[in-house]
Coordinates of C-alpha atoms in Angstrom, one line a residue:
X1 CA -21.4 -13.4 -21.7
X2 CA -19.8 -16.1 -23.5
X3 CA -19.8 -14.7 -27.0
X4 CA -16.1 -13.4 -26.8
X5 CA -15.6 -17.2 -26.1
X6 CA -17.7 -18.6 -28.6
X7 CA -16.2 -16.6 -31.6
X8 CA -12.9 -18.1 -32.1
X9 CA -14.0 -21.3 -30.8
X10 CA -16.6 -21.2 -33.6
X11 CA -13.7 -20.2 -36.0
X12 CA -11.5 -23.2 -35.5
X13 CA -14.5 -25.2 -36.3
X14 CA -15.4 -23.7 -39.3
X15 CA -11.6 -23.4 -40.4
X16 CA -11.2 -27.6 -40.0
X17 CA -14.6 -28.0 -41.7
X18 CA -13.5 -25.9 -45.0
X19 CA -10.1 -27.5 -45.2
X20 CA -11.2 -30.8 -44.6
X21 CA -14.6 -30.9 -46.9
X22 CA -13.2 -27.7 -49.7
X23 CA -9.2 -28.7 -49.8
X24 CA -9.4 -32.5 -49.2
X25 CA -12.8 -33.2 -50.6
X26 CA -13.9 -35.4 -47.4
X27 CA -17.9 -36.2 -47.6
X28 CA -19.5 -32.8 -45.6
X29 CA -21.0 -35.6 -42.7
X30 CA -17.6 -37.1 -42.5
X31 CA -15.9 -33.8 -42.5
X32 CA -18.0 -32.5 -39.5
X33 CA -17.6 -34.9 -37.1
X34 CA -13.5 -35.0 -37.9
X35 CA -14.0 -31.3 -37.1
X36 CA -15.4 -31.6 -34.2
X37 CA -12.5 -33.8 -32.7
X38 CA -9.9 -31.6 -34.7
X39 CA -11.5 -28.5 -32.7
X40 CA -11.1 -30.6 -29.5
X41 CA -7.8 -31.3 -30.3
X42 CA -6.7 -27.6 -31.3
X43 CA -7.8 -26.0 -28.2
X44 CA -6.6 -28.6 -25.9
X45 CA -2.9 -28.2 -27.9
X46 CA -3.4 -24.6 -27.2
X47 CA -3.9 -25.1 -23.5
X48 CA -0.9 -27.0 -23.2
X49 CA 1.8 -24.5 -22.5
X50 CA -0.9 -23.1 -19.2
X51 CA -1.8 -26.6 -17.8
X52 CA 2.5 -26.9 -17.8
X53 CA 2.4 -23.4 -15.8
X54 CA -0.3 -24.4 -13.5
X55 CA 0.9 -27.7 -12.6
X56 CA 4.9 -26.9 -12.5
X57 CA 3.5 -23.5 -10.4
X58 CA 1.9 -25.6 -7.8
X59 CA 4.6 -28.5 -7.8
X60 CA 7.0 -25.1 -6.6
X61 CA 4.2 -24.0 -4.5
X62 CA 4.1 -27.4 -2.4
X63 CA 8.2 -27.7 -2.3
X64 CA 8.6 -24.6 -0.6
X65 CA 6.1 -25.0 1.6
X66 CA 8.3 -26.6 4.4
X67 CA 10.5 -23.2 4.5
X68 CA 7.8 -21.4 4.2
X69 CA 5.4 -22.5 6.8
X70 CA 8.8 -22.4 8.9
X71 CA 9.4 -18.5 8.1
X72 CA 5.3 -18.0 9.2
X73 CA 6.2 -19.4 12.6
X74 CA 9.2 -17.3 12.7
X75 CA 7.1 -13.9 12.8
X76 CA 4.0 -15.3 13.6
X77 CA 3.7 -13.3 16.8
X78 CA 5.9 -10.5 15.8
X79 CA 3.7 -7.3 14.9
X80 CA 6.7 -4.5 14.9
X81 CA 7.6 -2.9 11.5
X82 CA 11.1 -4.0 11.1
X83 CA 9.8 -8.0 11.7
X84 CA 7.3 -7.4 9.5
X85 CA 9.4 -5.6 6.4
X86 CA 11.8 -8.3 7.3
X87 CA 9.5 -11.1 6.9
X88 CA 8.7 -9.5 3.6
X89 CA 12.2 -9.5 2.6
X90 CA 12.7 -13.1 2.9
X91 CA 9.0 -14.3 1.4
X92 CA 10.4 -12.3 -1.7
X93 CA 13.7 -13.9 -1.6
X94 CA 12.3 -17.8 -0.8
X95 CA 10.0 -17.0 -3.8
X96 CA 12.7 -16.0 -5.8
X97 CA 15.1 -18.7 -4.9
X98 CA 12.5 -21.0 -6.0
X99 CA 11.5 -19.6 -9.1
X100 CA 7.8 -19.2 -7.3
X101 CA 5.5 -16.8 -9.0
X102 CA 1.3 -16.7 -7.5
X103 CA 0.6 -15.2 -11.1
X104 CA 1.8 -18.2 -12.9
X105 CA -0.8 -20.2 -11.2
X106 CA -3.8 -18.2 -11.4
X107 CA -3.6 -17.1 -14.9
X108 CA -3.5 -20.6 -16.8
X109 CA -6.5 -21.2 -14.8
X110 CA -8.6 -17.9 -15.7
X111 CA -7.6 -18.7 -19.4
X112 CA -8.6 -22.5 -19.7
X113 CA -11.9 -22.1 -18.1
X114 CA -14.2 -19.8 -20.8
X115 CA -11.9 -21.6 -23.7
X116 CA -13.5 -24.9 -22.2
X117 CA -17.0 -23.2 -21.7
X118 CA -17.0 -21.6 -25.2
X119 CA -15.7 -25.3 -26.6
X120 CA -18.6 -26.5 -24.6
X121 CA -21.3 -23.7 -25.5
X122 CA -20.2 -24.3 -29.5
X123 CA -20.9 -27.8 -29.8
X124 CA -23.9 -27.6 -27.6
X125 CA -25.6 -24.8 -29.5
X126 CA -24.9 -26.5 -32.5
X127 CA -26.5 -30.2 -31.2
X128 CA -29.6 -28.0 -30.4
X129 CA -30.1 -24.6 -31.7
X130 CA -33.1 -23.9 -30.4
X131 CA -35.9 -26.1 -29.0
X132 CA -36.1 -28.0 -31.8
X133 CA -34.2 -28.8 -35.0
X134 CA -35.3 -25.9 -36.8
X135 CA -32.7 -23.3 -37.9
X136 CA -33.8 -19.7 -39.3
X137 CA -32.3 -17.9 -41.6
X138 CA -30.8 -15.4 -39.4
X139 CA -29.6 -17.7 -36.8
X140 CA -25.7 -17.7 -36.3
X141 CA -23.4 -19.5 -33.7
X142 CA -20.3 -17.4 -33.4
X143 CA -18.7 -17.3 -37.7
X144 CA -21.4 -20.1 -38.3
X145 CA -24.1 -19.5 -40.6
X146 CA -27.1 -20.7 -40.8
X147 CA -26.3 -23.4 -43.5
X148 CA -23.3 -24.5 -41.7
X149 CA -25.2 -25.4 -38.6
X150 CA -28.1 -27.0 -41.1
X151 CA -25.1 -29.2 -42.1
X152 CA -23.6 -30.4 -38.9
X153 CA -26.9 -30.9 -38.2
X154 CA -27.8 -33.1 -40.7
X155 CA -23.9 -35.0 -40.4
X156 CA -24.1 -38.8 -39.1
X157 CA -21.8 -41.1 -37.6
X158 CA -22.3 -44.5 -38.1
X159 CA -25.8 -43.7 -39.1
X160 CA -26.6 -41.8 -36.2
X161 CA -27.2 -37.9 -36.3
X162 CA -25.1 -35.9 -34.2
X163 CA -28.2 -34.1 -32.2
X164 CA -30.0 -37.0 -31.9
X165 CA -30.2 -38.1 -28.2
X166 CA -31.5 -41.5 -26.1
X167 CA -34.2 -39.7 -24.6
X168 CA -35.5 -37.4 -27.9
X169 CA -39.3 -37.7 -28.9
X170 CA -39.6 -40.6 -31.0
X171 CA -41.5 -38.5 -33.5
X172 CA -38.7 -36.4 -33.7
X173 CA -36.1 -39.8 -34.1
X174 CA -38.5 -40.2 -37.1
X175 CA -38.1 -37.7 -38.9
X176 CA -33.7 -37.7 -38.4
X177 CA -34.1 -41.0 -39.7
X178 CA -33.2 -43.1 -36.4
X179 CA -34.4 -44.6 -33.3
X180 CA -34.3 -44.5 -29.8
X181 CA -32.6 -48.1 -29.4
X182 CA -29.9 -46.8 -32.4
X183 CA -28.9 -44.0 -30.7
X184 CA -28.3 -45.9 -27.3
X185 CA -26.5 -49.0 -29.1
X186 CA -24.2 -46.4 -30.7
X187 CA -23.8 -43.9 -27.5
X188 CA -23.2 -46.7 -24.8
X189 CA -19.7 -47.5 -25.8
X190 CA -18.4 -44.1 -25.8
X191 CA -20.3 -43.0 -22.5
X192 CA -18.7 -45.9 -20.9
X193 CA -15.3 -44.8 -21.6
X194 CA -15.8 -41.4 -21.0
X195 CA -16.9 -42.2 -17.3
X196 CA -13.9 -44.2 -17.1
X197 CA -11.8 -41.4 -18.7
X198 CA -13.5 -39.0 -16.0
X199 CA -12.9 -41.6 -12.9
X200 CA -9.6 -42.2 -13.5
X201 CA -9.2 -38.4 -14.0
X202 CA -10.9 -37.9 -10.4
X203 CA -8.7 -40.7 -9.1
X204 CA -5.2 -39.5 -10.4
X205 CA -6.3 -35.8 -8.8
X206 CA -7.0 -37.2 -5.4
X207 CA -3.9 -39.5 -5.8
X208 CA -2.0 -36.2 -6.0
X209 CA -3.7 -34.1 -3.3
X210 CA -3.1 -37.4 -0.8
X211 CA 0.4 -36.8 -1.9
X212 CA 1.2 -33.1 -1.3
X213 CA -1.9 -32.3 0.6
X214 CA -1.8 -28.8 3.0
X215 CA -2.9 -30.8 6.4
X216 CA -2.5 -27.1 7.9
X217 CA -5.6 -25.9 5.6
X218 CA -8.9 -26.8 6.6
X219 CA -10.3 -26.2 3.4
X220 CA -7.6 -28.2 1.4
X221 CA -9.0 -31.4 3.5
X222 CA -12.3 -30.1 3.1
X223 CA -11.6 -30.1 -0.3
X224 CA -10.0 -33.4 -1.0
X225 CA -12.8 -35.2 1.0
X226 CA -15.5 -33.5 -1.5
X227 CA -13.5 -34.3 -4.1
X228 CA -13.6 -38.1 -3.4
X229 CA -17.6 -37.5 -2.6
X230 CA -17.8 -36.2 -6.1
X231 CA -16.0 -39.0 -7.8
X232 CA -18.6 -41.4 -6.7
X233 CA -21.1 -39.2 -7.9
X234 CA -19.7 -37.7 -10.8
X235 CA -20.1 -41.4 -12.7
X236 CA -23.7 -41.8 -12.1
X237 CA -24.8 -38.0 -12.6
X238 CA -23.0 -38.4 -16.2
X239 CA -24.8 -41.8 -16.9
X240 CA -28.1 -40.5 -16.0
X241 CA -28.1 -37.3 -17.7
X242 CA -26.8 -39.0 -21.0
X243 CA -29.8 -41.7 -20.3
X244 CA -32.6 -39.2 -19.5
X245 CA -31.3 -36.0 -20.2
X246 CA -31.4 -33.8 -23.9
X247 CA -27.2 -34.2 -24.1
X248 CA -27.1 -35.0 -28.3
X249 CA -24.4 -37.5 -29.6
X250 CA -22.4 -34.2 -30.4
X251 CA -21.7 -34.1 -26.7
X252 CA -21.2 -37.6 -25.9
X253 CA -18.6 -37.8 -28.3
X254 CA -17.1 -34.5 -27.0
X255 CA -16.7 -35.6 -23.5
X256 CA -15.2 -38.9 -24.9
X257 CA -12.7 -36.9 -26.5
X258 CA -11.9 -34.4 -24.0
X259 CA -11.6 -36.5 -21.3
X260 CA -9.2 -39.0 -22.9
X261 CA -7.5 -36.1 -23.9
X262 CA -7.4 -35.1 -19.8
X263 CA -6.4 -38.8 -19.0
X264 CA -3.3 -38.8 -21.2
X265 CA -2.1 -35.0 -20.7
X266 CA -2.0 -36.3 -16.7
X267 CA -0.5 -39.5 -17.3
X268 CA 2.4 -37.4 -19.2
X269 CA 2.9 -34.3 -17.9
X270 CA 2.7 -34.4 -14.0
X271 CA 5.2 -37.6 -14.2
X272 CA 7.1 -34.4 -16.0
X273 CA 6.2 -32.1 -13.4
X274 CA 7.8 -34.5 -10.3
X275 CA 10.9 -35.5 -12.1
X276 CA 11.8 -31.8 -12.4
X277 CA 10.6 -30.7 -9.7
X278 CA 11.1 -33.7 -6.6
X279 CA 10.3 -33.6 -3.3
X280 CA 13.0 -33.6 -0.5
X281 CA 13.2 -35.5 2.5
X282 CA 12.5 -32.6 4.6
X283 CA 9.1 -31.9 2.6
X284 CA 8.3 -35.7 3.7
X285 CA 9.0 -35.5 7.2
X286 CA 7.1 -31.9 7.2
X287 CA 4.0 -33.8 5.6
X288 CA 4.0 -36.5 8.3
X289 CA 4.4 -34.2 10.7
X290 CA 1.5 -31.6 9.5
X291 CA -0.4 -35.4 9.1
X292 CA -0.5 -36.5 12.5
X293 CA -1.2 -33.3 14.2
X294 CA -4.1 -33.3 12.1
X295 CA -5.8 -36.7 12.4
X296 CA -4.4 -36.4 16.2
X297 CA -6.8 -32.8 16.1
X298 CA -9.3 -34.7 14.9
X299 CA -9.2 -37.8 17.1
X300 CA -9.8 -35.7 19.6
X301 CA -13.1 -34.1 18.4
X302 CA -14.5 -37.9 17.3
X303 CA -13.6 -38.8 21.4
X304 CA -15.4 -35.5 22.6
X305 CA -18.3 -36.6 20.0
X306 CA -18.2 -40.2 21.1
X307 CA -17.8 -39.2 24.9
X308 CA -20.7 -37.2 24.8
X309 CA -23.1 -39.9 23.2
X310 CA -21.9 -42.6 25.4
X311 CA -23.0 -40.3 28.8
X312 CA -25.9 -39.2 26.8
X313 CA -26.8 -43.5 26.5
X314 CA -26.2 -43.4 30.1
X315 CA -28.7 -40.7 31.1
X316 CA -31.2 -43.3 29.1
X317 CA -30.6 -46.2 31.4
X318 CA -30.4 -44.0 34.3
X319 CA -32.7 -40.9 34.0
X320 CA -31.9 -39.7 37.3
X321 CA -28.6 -39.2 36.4
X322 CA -29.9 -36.8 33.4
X323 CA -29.8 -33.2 35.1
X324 CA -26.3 -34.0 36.3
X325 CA -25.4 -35.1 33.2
X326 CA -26.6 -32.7 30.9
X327 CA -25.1 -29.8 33.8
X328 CA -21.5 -31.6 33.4
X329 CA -21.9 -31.3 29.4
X330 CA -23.3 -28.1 29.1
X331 CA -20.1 -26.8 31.3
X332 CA -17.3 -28.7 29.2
X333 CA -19.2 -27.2 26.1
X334 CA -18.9 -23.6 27.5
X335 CA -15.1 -24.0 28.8
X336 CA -14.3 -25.3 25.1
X337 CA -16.5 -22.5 23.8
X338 CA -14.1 -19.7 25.8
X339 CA -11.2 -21.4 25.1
X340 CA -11.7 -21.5 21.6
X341 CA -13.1 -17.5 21.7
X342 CA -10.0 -16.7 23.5
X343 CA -7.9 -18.1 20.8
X344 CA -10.0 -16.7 18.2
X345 CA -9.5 -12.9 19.4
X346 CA -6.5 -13.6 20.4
X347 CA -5.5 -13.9 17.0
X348 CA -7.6 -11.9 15.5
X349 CA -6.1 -9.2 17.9
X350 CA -2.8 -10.1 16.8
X351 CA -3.5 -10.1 12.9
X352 CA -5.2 -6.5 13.4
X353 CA -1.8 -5.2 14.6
X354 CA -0.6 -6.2 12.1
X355 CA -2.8 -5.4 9.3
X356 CA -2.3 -2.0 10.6
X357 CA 1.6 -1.5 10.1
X358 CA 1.3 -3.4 7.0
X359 CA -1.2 -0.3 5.9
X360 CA 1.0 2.2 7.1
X361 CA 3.9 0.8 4.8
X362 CA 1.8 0.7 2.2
X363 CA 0.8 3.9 2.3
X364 CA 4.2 4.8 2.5
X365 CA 5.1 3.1 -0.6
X366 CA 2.2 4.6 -2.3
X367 CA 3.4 8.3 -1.1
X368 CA 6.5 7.2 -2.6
X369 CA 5.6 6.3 -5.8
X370 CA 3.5 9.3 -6.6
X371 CA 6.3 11.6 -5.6
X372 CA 8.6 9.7 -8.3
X373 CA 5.7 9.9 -10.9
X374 CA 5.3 13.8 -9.8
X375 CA 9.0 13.9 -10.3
X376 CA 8.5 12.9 -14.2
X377 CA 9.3 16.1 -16.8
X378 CA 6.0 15.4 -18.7
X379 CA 4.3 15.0 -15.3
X380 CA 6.0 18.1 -14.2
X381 CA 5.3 19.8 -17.4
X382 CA 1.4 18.9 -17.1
X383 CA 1.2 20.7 -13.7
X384 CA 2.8 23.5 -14.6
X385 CA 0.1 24.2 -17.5
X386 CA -2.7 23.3 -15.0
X387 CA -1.0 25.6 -12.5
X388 CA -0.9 28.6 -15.4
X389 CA -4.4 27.9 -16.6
X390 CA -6.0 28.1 -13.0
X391 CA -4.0 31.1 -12.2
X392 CA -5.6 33.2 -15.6
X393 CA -9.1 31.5 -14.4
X394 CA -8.5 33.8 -11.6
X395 CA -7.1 36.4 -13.1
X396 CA -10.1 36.9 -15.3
X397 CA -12.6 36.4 -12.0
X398 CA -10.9 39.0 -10.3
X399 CA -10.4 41.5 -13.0
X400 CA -13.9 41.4 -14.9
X401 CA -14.3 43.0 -18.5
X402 CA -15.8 46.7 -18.2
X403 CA -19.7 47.2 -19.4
X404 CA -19.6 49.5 -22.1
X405 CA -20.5 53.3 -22.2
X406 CA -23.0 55.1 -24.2
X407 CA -20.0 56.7 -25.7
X408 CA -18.7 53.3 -26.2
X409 CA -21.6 52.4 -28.5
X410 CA -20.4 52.6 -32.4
X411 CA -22.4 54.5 -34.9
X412 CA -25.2 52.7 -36.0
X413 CA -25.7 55.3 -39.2
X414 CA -28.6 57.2 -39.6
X415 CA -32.2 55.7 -38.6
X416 CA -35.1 54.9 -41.2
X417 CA -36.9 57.5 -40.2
X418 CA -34.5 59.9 -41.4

């Protein structure tokens, strides 16, 4: 699945290793390991013009959200035809008037992720081609032969080979000419920095969402909570897989790289990002707003949560008092139950209406545009020789050839036996 991936990925590394080893006549072990950084640093050059689309995308995203959110409530409850082509309209022109494109966002994000997995899958496949360190002849890793990957294999740094890992057979450290305590001394210092790299990374991203957070979107909380789960986890996971796990050297020094590479394309590109693009005031007092009608929304369910414990520790020291208790609760749970049912088809209600005009336009629009394409000459000119040739296919049904007559039947000559 990753192949398509893996290919040019591959390429760049092979391409760095023959101009750095065959051009500049750099030791092959040396050459290797400056490839592998060089290929780091290629593909993350290349990625730069979509990481500026994604994050200038989203900066445009969050600075019209004010007007946006306010149009929403405009026609929220409007379901006729000319609200809704209306509300259309103006999404189209707020859009426009900020220079707002959804495409712009989505596609930097569909390209950097298999480049980053095929990056990934290339050094990873060449730290460990198979279950061991053997290589066959016919083995290959995208343009990498099976030399190529004997080579990086056999490539040091420091003294330490690039697919030997802390936790590798010690039989195995043998014979690659190290030792478990070597390879740890060596990969400490660059695993510590890339869990630093990684932290701060988390850190600066949930600096950002706390800044321009959606308080309207459940899932953007939801979201940003996980995400500050994860960065407490995220350091330890990396630690112990590095400690325990098969990750070679290759790895560690690829996720040193990449992620300082992360750290300082944040540090200089969303500062970028926010000069261009600043927030106003109104954005600000929108945010505090959105804010405090959420924590106030959920203030209320930690008092329901709280209210019901507290009679529930009450029913304890008086258990007489349980039936009556448990009757009240039951009934505020079903009232809140309805109420929130009744909003829920109310709006569901509401969003079928107008799910169903919005499929009549389209229709519409569809109709229209296959009447301008039928309007085409070529398109016009295509029917017209389908229309001919179904008209002679009928022709022909209705009009079949005669069967011959005996008269009909040529002269065959004279027969053998005369």
């Amino acid at each position: 699945m990753l192949e398509p991936f893996i290919y040019p990925v591959s390429g760049i590394l092979k391409l760095w290793h023959l101009l750095l080893h065959s051009v500049f006549g750099i030791d092959d072990s040396t050459a290797w390991l400056v490839s592998m950084f060089c290929l780091v640093l290629t593909v993350r050059t290349f990625l730069i013009p979509f990481f500026w689309a994604q994050a200038k995308t989203a900066r445009i995203g969050v600075a019209m959200r004010p007007a946006l959110a306010a149009l929403k409530e405009e026609y929220a409850t409007k379901t006729d035809r000319e609200s809704i082509l209306e509300f259309e309209r103006k999404q189209k022109e707020l859009r426009e008037e900020y220079g707002h494109r959804i495409s712009a966002g989505c596609v930097p994000a569909l390209i950097q992720i298999p480049v980053f997995l095929g990056l990934y899958q290339v050094l990873l496949r060449m730290a460990r081609p198979g279950d061991g360190l053997e290589v066959t002849p016919e083995t290959r890793i995208g343009f990498l032969n099976a030399d190529e990957i004997n080579a990086f294999l056999d490539a040091t740094v420091n003294g330490v080979p690039l697919p030997a890992y802390i936790a590798m057979p010690e039989d195995i450290l043998a014979r690659l000419g190290t030792t478990s305590g070597e390879v740890r001394d060596f990969v400490l210092p660059f695993l510590i920095a890339a869990v630093v790299f990684t932290t701060g990374n988390m850190i600066a991203s949930i600096w950002r969402n706390m800044q321009t957070l959606d308080w309207d979107s459940g899932l953007a909380r939801g979201m940003n909570k996980f995400l500050i789960g994860m960065t407490l986890f995220i350091p330890v996971l990396l630690i112990t897989l590095a400690l325990t796990g098969p990750l070679p050297v290759a790895i560690i020094l690829y996720w040193f790289a990449n992620n300082l590479w992360t750290l300082v394309q944040t540090l200089i590109i969303y500062p970028l990002v926010h000069r261009r693009i600043p927030l106003s005031e109104d954005f600000e007092e929108f945010s505090r707003e959105r804010r405090d009608i959420a924590k106030s929304a959920d203030r209320e369910k930690r008092q329901v949560k709280w209210d019901t414990r507290r009679r529930k520790a009450a029913g304890a020291v008086m258990p007489w008092k349980i039936p009556a208790i448990r009757r009240e609760l039951n009934e505020e749970k079903a009232a809140r139950r309805a109420e929130l049912e009744e909003q829920k088809a109310e709006a569901k209600a509401l969003a079928k209406e107008k799910q169903k005009v919005r499929s009549e336009i389209q229709r519409e629009r569809t109709q229209e545009k296959i009447a301008e394409w039928e309007k085409r000459p070529t398109v016009r000119r295509i029917a017209a020789w389908q229309a001919r040739r179904q008209e002679k296919k009928k022709t022909r049904s209705s009009n079949p050839p005669a069967e011959p007559t005996a008269s009909d039947e040529p002269d065959r000559g004279p027969s053998a036996a005369e």
